[in-house]
PDB file of C-alpha atoms and ligand atoms in Angstrom:
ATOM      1  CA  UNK A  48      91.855 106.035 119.002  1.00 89.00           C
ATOM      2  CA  UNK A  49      93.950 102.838 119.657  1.00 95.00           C
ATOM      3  CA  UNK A  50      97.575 102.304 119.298  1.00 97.00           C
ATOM      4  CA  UNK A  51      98.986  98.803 120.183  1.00 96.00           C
ATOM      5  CA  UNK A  52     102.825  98.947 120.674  1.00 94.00           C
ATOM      6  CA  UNK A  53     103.183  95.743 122.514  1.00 91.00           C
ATOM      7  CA  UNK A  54     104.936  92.877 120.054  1.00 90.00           C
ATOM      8  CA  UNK A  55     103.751  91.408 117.595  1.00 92.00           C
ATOM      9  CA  UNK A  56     101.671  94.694 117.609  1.00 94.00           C
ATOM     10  CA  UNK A  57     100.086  94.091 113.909  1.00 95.00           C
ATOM     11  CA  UNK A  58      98.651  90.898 115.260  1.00 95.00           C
ATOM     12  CA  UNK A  59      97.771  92.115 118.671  1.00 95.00           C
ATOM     13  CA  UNK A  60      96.082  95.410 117.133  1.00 97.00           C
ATOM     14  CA  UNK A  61      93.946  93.047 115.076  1.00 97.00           C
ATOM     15  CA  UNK A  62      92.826  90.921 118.044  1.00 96.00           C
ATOM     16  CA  UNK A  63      91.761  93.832 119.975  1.00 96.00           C
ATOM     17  CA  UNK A  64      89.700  95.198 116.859  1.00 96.00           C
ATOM     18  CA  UNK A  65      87.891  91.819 116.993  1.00 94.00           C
ATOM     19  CA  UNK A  66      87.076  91.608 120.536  1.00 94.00           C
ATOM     20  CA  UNK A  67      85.518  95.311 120.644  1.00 95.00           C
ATOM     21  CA  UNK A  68      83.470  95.255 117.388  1.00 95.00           C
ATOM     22  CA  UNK A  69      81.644  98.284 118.509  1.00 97.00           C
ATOM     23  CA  UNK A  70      84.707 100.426 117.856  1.00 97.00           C
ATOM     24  CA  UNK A  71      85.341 100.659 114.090  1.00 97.00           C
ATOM     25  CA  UNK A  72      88.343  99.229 113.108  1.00 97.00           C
ATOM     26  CA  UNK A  73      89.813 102.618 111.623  1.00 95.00           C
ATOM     27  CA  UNK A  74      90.268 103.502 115.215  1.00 96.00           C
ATOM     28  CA  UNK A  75      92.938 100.894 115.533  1.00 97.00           C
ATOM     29  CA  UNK A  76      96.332 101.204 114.831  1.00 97.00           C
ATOM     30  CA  UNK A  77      99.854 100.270 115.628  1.00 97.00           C
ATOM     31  CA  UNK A  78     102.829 101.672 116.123  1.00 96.00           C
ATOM     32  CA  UNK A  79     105.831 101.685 112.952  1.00 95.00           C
ATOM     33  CA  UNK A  80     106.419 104.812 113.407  1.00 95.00           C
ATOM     34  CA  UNK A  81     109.779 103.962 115.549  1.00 92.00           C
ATOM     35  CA  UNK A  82     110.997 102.129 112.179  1.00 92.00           C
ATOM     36  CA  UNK A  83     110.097 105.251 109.961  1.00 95.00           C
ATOM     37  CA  UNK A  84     111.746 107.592 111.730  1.00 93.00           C
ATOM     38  CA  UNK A  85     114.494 105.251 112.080  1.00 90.00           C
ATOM     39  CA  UNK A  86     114.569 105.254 108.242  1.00 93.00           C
ATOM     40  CA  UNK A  87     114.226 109.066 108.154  1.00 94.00           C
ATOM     41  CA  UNK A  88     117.495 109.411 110.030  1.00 91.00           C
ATOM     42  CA  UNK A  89     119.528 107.032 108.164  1.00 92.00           C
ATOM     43  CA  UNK A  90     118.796 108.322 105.016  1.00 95.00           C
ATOM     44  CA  UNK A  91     119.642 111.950 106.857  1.00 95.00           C
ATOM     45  CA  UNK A  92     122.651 110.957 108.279  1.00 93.00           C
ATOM     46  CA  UNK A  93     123.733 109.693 104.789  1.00 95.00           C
ATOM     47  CA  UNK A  94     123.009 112.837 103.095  1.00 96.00           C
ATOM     48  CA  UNK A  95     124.742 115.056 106.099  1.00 95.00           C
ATOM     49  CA  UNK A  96     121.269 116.915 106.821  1.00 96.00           C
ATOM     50  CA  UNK A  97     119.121 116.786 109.393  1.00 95.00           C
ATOM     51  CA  UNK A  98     115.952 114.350 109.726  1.00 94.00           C
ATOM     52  CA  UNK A  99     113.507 117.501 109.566  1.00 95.00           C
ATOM     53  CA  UNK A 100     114.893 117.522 105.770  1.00 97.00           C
ATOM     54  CA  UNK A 101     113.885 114.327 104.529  1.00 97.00           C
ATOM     55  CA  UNK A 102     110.010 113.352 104.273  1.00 97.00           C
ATOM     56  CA  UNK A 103     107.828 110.468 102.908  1.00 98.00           C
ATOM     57  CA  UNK A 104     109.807 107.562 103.862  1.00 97.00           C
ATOM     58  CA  UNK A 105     107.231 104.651 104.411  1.00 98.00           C
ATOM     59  CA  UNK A 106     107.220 101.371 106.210  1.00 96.00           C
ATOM     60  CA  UNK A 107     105.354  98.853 104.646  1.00 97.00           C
ATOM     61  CA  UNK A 108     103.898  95.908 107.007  1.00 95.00           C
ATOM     62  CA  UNK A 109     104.731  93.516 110.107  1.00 88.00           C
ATOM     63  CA  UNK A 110     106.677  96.090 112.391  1.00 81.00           C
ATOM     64  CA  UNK A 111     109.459  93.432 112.361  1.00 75.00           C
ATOM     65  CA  UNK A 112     112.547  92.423 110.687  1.00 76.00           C
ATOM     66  CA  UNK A 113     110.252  91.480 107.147  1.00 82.00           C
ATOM     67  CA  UNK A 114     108.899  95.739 107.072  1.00 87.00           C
ATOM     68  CA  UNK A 115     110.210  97.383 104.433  1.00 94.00           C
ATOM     69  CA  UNK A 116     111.191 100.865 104.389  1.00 96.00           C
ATOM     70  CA  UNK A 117     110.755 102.188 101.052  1.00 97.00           C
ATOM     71  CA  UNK A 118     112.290 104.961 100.185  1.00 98.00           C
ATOM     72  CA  UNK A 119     110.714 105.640  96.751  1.00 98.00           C
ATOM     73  CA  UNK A 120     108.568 108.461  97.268  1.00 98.00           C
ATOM     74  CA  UNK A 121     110.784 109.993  99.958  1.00 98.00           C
ATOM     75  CA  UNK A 122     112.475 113.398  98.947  1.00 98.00           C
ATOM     76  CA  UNK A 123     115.591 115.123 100.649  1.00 98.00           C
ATOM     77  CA  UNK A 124     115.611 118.876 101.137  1.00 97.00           C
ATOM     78  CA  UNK A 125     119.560 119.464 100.164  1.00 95.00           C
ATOM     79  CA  UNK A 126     120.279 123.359 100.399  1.00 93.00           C
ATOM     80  CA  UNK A 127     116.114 123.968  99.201  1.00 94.00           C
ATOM     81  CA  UNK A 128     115.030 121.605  96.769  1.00 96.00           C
ATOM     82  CA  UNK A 129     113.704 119.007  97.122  1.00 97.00           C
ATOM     83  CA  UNK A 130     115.793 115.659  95.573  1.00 98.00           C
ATOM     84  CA  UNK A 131     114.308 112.499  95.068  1.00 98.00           C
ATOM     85  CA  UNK A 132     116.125 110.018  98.032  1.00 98.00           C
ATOM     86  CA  UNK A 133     117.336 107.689  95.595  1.00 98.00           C
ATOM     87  CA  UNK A 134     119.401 111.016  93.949  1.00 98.00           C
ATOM     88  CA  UNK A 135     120.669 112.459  97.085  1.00 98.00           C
ATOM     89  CA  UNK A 136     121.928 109.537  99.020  1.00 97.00           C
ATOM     90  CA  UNK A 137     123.642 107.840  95.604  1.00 97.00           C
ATOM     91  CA  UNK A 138     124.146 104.362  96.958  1.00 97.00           C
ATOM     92  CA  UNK A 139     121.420 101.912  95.470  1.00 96.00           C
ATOM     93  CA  UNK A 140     123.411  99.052  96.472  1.00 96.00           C
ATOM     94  CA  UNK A 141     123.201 100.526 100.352  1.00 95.00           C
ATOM     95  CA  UNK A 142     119.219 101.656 100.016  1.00 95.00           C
ATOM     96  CA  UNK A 143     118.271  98.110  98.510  1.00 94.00           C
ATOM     97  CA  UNK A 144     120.691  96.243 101.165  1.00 93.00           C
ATOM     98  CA  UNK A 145     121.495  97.279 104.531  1.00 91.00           C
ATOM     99  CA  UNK A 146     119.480  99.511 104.681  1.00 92.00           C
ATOM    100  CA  UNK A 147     116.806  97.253 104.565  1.00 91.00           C
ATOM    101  CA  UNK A 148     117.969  94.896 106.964  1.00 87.00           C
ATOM    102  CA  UNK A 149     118.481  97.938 109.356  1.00 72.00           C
ATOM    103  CA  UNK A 150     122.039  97.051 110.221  1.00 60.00           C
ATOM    104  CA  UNK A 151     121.988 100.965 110.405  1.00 53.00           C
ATOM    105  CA  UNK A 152     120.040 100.826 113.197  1.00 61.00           C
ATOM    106  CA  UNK A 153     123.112  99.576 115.564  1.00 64.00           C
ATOM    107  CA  UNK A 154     124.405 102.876 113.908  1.00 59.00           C
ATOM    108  CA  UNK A 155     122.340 104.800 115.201  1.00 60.00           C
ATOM    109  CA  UNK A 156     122.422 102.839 118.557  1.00 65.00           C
ATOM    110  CA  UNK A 157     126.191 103.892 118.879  1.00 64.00           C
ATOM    111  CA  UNK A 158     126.089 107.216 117.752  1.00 64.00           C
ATOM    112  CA  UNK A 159     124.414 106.925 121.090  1.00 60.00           C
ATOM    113  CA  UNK A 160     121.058 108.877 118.648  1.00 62.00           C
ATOM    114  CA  UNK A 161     119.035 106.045 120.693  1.00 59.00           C
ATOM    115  CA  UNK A 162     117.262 108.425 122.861  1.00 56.00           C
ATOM    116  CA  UNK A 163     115.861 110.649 120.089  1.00 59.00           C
ATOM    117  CA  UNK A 164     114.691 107.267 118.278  1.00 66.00           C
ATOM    118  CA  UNK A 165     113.167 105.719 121.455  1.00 84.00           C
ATOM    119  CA  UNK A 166     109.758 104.101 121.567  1.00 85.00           C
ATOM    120  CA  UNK A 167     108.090 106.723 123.923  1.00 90.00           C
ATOM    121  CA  UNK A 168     108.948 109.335 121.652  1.00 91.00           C
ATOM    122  CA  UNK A 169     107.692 107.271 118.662  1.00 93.00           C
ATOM    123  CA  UNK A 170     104.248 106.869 120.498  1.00 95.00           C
ATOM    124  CA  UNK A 171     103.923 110.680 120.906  1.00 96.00           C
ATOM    125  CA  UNK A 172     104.709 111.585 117.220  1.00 96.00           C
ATOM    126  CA  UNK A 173     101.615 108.353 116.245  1.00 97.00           C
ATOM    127  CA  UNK A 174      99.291 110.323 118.768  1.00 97.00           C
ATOM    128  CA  UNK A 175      99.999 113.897 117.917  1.00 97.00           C
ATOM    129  CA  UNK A 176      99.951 113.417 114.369  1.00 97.00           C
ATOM    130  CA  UNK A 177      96.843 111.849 115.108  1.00 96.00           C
ATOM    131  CA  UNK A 178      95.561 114.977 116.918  1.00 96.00           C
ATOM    132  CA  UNK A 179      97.278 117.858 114.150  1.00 97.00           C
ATOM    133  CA  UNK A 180      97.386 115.969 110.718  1.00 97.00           C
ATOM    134  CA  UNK A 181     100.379 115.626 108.397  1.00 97.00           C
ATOM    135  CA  UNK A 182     101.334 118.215 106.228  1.00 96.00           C
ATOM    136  CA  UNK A 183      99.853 118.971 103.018  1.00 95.00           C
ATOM    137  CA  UNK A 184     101.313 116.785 100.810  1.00 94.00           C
ATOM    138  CA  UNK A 185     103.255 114.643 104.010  1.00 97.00           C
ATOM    139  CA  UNK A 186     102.801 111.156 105.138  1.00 97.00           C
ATOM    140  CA  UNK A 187     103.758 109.395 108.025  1.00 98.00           C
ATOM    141  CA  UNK A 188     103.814 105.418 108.669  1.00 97.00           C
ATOM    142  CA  UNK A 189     101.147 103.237 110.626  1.00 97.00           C
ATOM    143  CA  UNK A 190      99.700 100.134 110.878  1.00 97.00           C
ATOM    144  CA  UNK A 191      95.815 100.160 110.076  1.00 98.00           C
ATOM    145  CA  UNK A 192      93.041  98.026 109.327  1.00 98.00           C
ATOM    146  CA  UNK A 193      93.335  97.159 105.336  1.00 98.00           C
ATOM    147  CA  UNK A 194      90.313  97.051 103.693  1.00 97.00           C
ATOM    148  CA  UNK A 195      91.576  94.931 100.798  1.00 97.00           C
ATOM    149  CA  UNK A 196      91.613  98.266  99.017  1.00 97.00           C
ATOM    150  CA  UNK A 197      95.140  99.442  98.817  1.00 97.00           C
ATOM    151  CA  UNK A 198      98.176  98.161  97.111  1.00 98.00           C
ATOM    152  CA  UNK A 199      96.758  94.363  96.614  1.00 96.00           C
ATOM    153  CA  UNK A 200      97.355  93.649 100.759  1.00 97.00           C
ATOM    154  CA  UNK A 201      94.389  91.389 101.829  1.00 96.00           C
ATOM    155  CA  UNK A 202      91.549  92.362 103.656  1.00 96.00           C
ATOM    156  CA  UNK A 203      91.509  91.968 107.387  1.00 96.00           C
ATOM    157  CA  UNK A 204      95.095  92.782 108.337  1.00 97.00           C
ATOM    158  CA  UNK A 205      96.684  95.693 110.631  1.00 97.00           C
ATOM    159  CA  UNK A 206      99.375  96.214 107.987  1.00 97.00           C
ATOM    160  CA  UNK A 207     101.426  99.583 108.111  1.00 97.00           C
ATOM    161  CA  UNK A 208     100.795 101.887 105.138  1.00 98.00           C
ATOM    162  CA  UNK A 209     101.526 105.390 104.314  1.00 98.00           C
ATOM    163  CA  UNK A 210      98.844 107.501 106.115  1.00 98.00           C
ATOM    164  CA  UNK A 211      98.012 111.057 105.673  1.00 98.00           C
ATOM    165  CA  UNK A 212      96.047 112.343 108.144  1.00 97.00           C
ATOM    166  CA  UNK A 213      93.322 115.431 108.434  1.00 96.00           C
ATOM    167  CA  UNK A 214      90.788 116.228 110.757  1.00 95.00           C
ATOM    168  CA  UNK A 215      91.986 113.522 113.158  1.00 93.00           C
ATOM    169  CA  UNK A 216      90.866 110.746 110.992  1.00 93.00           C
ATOM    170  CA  UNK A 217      93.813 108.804 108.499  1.00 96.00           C
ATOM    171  CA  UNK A 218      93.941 107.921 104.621  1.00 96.00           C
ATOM    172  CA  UNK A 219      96.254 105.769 103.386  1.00 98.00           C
ATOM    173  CA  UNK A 220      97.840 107.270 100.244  1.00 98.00           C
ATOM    174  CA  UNK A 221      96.709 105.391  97.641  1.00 97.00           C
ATOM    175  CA  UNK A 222      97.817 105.500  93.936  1.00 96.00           C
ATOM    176  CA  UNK A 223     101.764 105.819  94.630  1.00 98.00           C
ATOM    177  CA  UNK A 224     103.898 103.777  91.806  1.00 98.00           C
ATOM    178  CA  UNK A 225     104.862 100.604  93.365  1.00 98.00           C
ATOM    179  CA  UNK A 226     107.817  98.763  91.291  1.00 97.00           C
ATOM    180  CA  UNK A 227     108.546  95.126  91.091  1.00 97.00           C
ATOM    181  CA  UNK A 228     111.328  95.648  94.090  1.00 96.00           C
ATOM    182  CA  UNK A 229     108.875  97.079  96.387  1.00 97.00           C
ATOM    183  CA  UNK A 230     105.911  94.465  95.327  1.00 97.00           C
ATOM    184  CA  UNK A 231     108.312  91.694  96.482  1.00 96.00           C
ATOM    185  CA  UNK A 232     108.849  93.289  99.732  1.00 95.00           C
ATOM    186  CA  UNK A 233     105.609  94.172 100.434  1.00 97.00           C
ATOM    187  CA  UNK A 234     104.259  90.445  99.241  1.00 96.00           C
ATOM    188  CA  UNK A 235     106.525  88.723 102.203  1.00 94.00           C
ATOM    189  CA  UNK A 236     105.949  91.078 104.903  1.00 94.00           C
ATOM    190  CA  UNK A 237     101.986  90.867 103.974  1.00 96.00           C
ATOM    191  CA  UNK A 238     102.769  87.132 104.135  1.00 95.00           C
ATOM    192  CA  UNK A 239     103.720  86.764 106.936  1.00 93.00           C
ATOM    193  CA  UNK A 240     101.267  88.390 109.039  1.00 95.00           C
ATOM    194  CA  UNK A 241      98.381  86.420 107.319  1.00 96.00           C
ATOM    195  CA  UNK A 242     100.128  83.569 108.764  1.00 94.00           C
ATOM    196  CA  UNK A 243     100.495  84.831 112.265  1.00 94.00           C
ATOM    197  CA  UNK A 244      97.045  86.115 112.140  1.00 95.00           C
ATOM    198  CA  UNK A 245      95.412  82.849 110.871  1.00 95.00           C
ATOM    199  CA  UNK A 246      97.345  81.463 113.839  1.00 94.00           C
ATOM    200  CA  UNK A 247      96.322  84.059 116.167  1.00 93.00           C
ATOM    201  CA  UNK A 248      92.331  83.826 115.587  1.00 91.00           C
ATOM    202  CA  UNK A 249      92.999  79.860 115.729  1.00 90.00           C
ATOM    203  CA  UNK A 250      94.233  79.557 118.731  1.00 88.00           C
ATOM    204  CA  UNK A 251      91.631  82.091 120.380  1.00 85.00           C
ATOM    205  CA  UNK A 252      88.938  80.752 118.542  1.00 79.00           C
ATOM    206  CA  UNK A 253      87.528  83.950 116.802  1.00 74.00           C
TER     207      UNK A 253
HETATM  208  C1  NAG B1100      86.356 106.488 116.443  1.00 84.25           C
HETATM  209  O1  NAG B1100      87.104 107.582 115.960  1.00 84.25           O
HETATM  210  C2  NAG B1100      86.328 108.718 115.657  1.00 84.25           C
HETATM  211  C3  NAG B1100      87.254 109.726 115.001  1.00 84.25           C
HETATM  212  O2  NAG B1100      88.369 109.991 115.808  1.00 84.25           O
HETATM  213  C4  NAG B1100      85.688 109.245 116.942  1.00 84.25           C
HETATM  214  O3  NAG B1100      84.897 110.361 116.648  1.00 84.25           O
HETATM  215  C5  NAG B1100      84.835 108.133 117.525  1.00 84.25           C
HETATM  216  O4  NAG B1100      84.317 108.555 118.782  1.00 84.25           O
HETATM  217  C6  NAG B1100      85.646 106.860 117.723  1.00 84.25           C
HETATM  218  N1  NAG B1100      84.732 105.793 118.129  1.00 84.25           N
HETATM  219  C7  NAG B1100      84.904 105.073 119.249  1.00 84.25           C
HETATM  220  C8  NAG B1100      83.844 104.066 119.551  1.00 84.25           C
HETATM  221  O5  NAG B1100      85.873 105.211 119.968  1.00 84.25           O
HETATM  222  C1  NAG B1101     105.789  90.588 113.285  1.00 84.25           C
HETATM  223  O1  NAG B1101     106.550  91.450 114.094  1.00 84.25           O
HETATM  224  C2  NAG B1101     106.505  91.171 115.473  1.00 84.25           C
HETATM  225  C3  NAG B1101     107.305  92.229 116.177  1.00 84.25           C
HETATM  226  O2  NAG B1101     108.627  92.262 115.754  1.00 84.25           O
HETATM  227  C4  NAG B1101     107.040  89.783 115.737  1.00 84.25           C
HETATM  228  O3  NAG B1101     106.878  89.488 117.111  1.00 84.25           O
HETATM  229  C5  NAG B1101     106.264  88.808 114.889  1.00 84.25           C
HETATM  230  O4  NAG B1101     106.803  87.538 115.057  1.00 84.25           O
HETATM  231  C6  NAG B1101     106.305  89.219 113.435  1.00 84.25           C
HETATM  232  N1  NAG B1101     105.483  88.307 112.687  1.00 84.25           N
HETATM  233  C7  NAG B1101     105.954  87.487 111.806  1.00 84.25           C
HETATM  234  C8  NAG B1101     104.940  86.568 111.239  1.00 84.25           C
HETATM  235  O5  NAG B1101     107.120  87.509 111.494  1.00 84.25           O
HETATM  236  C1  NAG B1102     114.406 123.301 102.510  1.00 84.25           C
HETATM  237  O1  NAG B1102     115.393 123.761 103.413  1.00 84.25           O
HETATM  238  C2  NAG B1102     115.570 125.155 103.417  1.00 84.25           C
HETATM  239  C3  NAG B1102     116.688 125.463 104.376  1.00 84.25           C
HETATM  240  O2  NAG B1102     117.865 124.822 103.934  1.00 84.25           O
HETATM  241  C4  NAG B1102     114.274 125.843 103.831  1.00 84.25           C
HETATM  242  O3  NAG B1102     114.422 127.247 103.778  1.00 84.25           O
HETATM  243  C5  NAG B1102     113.155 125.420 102.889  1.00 84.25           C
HETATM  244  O4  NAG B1102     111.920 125.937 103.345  1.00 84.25           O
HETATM  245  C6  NAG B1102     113.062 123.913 102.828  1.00 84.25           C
HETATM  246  N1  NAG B1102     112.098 123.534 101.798  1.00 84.25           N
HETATM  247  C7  NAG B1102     111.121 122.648 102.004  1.00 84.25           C
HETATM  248  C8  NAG B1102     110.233 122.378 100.850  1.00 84.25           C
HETATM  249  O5  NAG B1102     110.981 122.091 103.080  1.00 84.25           O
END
């Protein structure tokens, strides 16, 4: 297995898939996983539990400021059931905005959370998810290979999906409802790395 962390990691995890065709590109993937569990902790801090509670956030492309974290299919555990994210934080206006944008991140940043949210500690949740597998019914957040098979993103891409993962191999979780919001969201960040990439192989000739 592969993980590219180094920026812009889509684009750089896609190069290094195309220089070593031998390894199949599902054995690429980059790191988002800082960003979801960045979401997971916002959305935890909001509803005054702790980030073990809330599952199924995903990030959705470029791990930069275009990603979206959607929070559609995420639930909150809130004294033992399970509440749909959207009922237990109450603040559309928050989930759809800032939230977004991550201006909670600097949140987090002073609540001085930083070290729990750090990069090295994203890399070893990627790897030993990798190594275990999610959950029955969990998923986490990476950046794989698309096939052009999931949720309309174009072929050839290291775009960040929501991955379950079993027997150290990943799925992306296909089939979830995706609403006109999210479409838009996913459409720019998918956008955007087609452009870097066609860039990318450009300038290195590939
Ligand atoms: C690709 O990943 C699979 C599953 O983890 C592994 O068995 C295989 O050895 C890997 N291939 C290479 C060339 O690294
Ligand atoms: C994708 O994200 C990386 C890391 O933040 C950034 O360097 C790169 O410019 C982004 N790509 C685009 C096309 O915005
Ligand atoms: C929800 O949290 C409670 C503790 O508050 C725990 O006992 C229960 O197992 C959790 N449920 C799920 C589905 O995680």
């Amino acid at each position: 297995v592969v993980l590219v962390v180094g920026n812009p990691a889509n684009t750089n995890c896609l190069i290094a898939a195309k220089c070593a065709p031998s390894i199949p590109k599902e054995n690429f993937s980059c790191l988002t996983r800082l960003d979801h569990n960045r979401a997971r902790s916002q959305v935890a801090m909001r509803c005054g539990v702790p980030a073990t509670q809330v599952k199924n956030v995903i990030i959705w492309g470029n791990h930069s400021s275009t990603q979206y974290p959607d929070v559609h299919h995420c639930l909150v555990n809130i004294s033992g059931s399970e509440v749909p994210c959207y009922d237990a934080v109450k603040d559309d206006a928050w989930l759809q905005g800032d939230f977004i944008s991550q201006r909670g991140a600097a949140v987090i940043k002073a609540r001085k959370l930083s070290s729990a949210m750090s990069a090295a500690k994203a890399i070893c949740d990627h790897m030993r998810d990798i190594w275990s597998g999610t959950p029955e019914g969990e998923f986490t957040s990476m950046g794989v290979y698309s096939t052009g098979n999931s949720y309309g993103v174009q072929k050839d891409l290291i775009y960040s999906f929501p991955v379950h993962i079993k027997d150290k191999s990943f799925k992306i979780v296909d089939g979830l409802p995706i609403n006109d919001f999210s479409r838009s969201k996913m459409d720019a960040t998918a956008a955007e790395l087609i452009e870097e990439r066609d860039t990318a192989l450009a300038f290195l000739d590939l």
